XYZ file of C-alpha atoms in Angstrom:
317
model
C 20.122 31.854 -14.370
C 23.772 32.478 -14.683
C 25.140 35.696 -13.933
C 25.675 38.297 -16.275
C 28.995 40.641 -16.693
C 27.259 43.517 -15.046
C 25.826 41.370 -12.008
C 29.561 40.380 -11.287
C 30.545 43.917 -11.330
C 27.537 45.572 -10.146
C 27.806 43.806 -6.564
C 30.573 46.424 -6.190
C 28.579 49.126 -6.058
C 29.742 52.519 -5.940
C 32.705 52.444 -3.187
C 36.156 53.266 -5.061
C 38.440 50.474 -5.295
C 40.701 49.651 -2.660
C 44.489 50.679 -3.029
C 47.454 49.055 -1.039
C 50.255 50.392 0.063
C 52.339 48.668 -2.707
C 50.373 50.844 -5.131
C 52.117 53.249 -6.921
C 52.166 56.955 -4.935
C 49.664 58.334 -7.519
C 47.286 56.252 -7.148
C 47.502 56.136 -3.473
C 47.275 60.005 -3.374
C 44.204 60.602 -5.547
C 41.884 62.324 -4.093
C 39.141 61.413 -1.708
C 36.808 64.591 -2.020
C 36.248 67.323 -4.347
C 38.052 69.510 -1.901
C 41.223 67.737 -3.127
C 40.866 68.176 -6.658
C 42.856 70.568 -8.016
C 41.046 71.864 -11.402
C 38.458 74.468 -12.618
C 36.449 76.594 -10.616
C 33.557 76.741 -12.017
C 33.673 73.264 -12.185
C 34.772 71.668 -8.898
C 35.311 75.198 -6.995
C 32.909 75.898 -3.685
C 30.285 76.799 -6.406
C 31.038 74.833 -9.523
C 28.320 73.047 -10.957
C 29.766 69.545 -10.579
C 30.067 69.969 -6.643
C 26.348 71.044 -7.184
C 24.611 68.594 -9.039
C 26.373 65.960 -6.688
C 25.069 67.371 -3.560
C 21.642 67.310 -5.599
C 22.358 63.810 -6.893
C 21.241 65.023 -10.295
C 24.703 64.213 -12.125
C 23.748 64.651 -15.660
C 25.976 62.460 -18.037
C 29.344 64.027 -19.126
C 32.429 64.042 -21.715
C 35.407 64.970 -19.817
C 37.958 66.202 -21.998
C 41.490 66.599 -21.512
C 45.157 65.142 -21.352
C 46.330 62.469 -19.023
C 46.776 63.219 -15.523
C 44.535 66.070 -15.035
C 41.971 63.726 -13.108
C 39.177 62.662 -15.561
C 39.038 58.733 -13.401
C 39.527 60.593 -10.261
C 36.304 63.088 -10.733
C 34.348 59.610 -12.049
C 35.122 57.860 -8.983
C 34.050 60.266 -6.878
C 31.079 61.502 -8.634
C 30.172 57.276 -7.674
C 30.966 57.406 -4.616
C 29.216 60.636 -3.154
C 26.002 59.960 -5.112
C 23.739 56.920 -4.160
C 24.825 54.960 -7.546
C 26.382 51.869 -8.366
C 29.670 52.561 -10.385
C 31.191 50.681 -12.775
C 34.147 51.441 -15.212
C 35.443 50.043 -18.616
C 38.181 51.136 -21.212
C 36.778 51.520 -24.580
C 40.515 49.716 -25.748
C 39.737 46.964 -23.770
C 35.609 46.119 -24.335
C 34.284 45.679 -27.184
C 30.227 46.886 -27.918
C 28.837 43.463 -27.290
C 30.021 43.086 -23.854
C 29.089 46.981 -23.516
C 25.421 45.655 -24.246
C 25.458 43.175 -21.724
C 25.979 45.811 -19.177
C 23.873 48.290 -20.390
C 20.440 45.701 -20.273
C 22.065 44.627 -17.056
C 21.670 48.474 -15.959
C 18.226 48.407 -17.114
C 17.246 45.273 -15.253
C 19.065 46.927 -11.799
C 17.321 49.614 -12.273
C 14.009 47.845 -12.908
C 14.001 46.197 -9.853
C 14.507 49.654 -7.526
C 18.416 49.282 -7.278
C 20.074 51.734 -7.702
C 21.271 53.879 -10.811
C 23.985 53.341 -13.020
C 27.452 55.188 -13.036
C 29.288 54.075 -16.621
C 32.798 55.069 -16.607
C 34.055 54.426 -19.898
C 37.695 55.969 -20.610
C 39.062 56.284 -24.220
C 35.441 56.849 -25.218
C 36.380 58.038 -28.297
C 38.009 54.361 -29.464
C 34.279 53.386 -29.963
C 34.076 54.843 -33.327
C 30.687 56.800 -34.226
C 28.286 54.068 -35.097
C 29.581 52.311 -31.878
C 28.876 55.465 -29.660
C 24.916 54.788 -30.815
C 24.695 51.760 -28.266
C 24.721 54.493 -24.911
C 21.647 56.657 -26.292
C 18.397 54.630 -25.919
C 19.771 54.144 -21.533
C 21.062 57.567 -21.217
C 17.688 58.756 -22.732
C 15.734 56.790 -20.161
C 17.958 57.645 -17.094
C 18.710 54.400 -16.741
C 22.295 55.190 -16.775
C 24.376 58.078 -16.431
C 27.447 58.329 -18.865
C 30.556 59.310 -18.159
C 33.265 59.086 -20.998
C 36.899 60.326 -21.130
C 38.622 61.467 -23.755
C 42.144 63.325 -24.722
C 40.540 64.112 -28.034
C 38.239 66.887 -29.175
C 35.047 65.537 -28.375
C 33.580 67.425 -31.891
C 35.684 65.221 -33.620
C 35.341 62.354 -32.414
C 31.804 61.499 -30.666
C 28.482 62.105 -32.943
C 26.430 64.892 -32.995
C 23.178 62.334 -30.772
C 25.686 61.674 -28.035
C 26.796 65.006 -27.637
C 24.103 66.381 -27.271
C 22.966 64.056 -24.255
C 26.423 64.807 -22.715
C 27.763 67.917 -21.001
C 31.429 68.791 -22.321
C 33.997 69.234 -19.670
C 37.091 70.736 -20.504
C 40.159 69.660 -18.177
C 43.128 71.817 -19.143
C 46.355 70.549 -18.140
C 47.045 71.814 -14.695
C 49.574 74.761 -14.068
C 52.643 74.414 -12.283
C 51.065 75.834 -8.852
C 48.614 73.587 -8.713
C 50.964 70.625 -9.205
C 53.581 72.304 -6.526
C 49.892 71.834 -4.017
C 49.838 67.962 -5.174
C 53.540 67.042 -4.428
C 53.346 69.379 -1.060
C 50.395 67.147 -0.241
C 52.163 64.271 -1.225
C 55.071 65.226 0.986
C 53.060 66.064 4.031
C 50.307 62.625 3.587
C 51.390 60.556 6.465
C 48.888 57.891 5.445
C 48.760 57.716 2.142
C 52.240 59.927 0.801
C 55.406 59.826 1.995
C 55.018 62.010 5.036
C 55.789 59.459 7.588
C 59.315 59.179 5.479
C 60.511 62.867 6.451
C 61.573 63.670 2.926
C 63.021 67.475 2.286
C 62.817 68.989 -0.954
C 63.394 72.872 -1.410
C 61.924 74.837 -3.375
C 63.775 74.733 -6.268
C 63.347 70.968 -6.408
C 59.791 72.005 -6.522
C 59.485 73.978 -9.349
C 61.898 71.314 -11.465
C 58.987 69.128 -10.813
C 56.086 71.236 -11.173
C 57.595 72.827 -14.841
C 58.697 69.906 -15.876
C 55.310 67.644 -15.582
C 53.597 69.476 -18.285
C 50.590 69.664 -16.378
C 50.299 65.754 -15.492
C 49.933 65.179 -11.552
C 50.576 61.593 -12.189
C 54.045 62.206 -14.059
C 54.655 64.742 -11.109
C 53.875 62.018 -8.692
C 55.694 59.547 -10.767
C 59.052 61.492 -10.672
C 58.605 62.157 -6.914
C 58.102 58.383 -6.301
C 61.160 57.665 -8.321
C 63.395 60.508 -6.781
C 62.339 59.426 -3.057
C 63.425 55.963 -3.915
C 66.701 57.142 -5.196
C 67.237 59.349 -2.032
C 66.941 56.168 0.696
C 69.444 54.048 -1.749
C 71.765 56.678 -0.857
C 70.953 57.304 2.599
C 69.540 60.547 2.761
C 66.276 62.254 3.037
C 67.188 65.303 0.959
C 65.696 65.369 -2.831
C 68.156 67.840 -5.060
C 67.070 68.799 -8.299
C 70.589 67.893 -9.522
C 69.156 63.722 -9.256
C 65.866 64.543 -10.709
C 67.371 65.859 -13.647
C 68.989 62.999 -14.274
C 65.778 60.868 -13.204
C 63.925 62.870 -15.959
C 67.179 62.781 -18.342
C 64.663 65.260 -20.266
C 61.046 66.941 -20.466
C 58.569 64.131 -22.195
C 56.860 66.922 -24.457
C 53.132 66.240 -25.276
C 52.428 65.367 -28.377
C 50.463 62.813 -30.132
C 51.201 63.068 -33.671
C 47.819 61.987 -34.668
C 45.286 63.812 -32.618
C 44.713 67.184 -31.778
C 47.923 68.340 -30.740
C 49.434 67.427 -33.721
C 47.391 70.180 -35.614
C 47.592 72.759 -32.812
C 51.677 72.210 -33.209
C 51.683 72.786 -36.510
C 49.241 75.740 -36.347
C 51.696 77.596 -33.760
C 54.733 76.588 -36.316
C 52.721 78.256 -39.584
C 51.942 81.170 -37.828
C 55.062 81.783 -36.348
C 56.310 81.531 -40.059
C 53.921 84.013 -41.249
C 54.180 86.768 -38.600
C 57.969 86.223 -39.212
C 58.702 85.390 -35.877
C 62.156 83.433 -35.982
C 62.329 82.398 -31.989
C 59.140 81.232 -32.017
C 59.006 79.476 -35.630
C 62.839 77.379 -34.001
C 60.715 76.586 -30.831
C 57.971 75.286 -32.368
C 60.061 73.453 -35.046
C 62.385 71.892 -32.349
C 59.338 71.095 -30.202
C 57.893 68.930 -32.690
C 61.011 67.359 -33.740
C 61.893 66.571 -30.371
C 58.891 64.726 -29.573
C 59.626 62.464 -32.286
C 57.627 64.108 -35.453
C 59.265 63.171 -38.597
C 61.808 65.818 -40.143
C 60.496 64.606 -43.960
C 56.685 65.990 -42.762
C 58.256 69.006 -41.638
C 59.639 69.994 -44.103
C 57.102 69.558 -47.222
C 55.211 72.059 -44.410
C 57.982 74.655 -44.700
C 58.140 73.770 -48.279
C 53.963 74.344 -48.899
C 53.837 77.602 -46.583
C 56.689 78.665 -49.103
C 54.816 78.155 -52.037
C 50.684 79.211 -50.601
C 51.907 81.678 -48.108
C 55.497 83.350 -49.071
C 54.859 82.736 -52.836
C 51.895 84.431 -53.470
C 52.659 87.355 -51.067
C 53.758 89.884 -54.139
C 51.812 87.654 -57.339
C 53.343 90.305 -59.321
């Protein structure tokens, strides 16, 4: 019988893969334990119910939520690898539902035979559009896998109401500028892994260019550190200053997706701002948006329709 797409993969089982040296520095630093993970307490602290239900094996299936670089692949991996499962992990951009089939019944046939359970990574979930999403709920309902999508969009909006409610919602805010000062100390002191055995020196202003400037994203933090290092040894010196990563950076990459969810929230902040006549904060918001790339014509039929529904009918008289 020939193999199918999930036997391939499946032989894996649930070790993380491997990462070489020539791998770029975030991926070599992600983290190896839960003890490493920088993100909520009450999910991944010393009594968070994720550390929990892995130390019970009883990982229920999960939506993490959140931007990039706040460690939704990270917490996957190593939900695999410290449970007995086999892990395996797609991108919803890349597989379509008819391979996704293939490895569900291959789940079910693991499973069947006493191997072990089923990890299913799938990142992007929400590219699988509703209908799609149906394919996951006759295996999760049976145990015969546990689910584990990740999304940067609001999971209300985009998953149905069947797979939701099969899934626990994990909300991964982006990560504030101390915790992403702990990653590139890490980074900086990882003899194995970081660039520890390199002796770099970066003070602590340096420090805080990186950790305010990431928006929250270890792997941009990680990224820029990478890049300034490299620049350092091309000019023979093991001192980082903050006057090179500004012009590694050139400028802040704002978040913003002009589509999704952030999109709205933007415009929220600009309308209110507007309405409690607050002009420093309606010019921040309004230069945010524009500097990310929104398009001044959208703007401005918004100023122009708060004019008319909120200013306009202020005094109807």
């Amino acid at each position: 019988m020939t193999d199918t797409l999930f036997d391939r993969e499946g032989a894996r089982g649930s070790d993380s893969p491997e990462v070489s040296a020539d791998s770029p520095l975030a991926d070599r630093m992600r983290p190896r334990s839960l003890d490493e993970v920088e993100g909520p307490e009450e999910v991944v602290g010393s009594n968070g119910f994720l550390r929990r239900a892995i130390a019970e094996d009883r990982v229920p299936s999960l939506v993490l939520w959140g931007p990039p670089g706040v460690g939704k692949t990270t917490l996957a991996r190593l939900i695999a690898a410290q449970t007995a499962s086999n892990f395996l992990s797609y991108s919803a951009v890349a597989t379509g539902v008819k391979e996704m089939r293939e490895v569900l019944e291959g789940s079910r046939r693991l499973r069947s035979r006493g191997g072990k359970r089923t990890i299913l990574f799938l990142d992007e979930i929400h590219r699988f559009n509703r209908a799609q999403q149906d394919v996951f709920l006759p295996y999760i309902e049976t145990g015969e896998i546990v689910l584990i999508g990740a999304t940067t969009e609001n999971p209300s909006f985009e998953l149905n109401g069947a797979l939701l409610s099969r899934c626990k919602v994990v909300v991964l805010d982006p990560l504030a500028p101390e915790a992403i000062a702990r990653i590139v100390r890490r980074t900086l002191r990882d003899i194995s892994r970081g660039l520890g055995a390199r002796d770099f020196r970066l003070d602590d202003e340096a420090l805080s260019f990186i950790a305010q400037t990431s928006g929250g994203d270890a792997r941009r933090a990680l990224n820029l550190l990478e890049a300034a290092a490299a620049d350092a040894e091309a000019g023979k010196t093991k001192r980082i200053e903050v006057s090179r990563l500004r012009e590694l950076l050139q400028r802040k990459v704002l978040l913003y997706d002009k589509a999704g969810e952030e999109h709205y929230n933007l415009i929220s902040a600009l309308h209110k701002s507007m309405r409690e006549s607050d002009p420093d904060a309606t010019v921040y918001w309004l230069v945010r948006m524009l500097e990310a790339g929104e398009e001044p014509l959208y703007l401005a039929r918004r100023i122009v329709r708060f004019a008319s529904e909120d200013i306009g009918l202020a005094d109807p008289r």
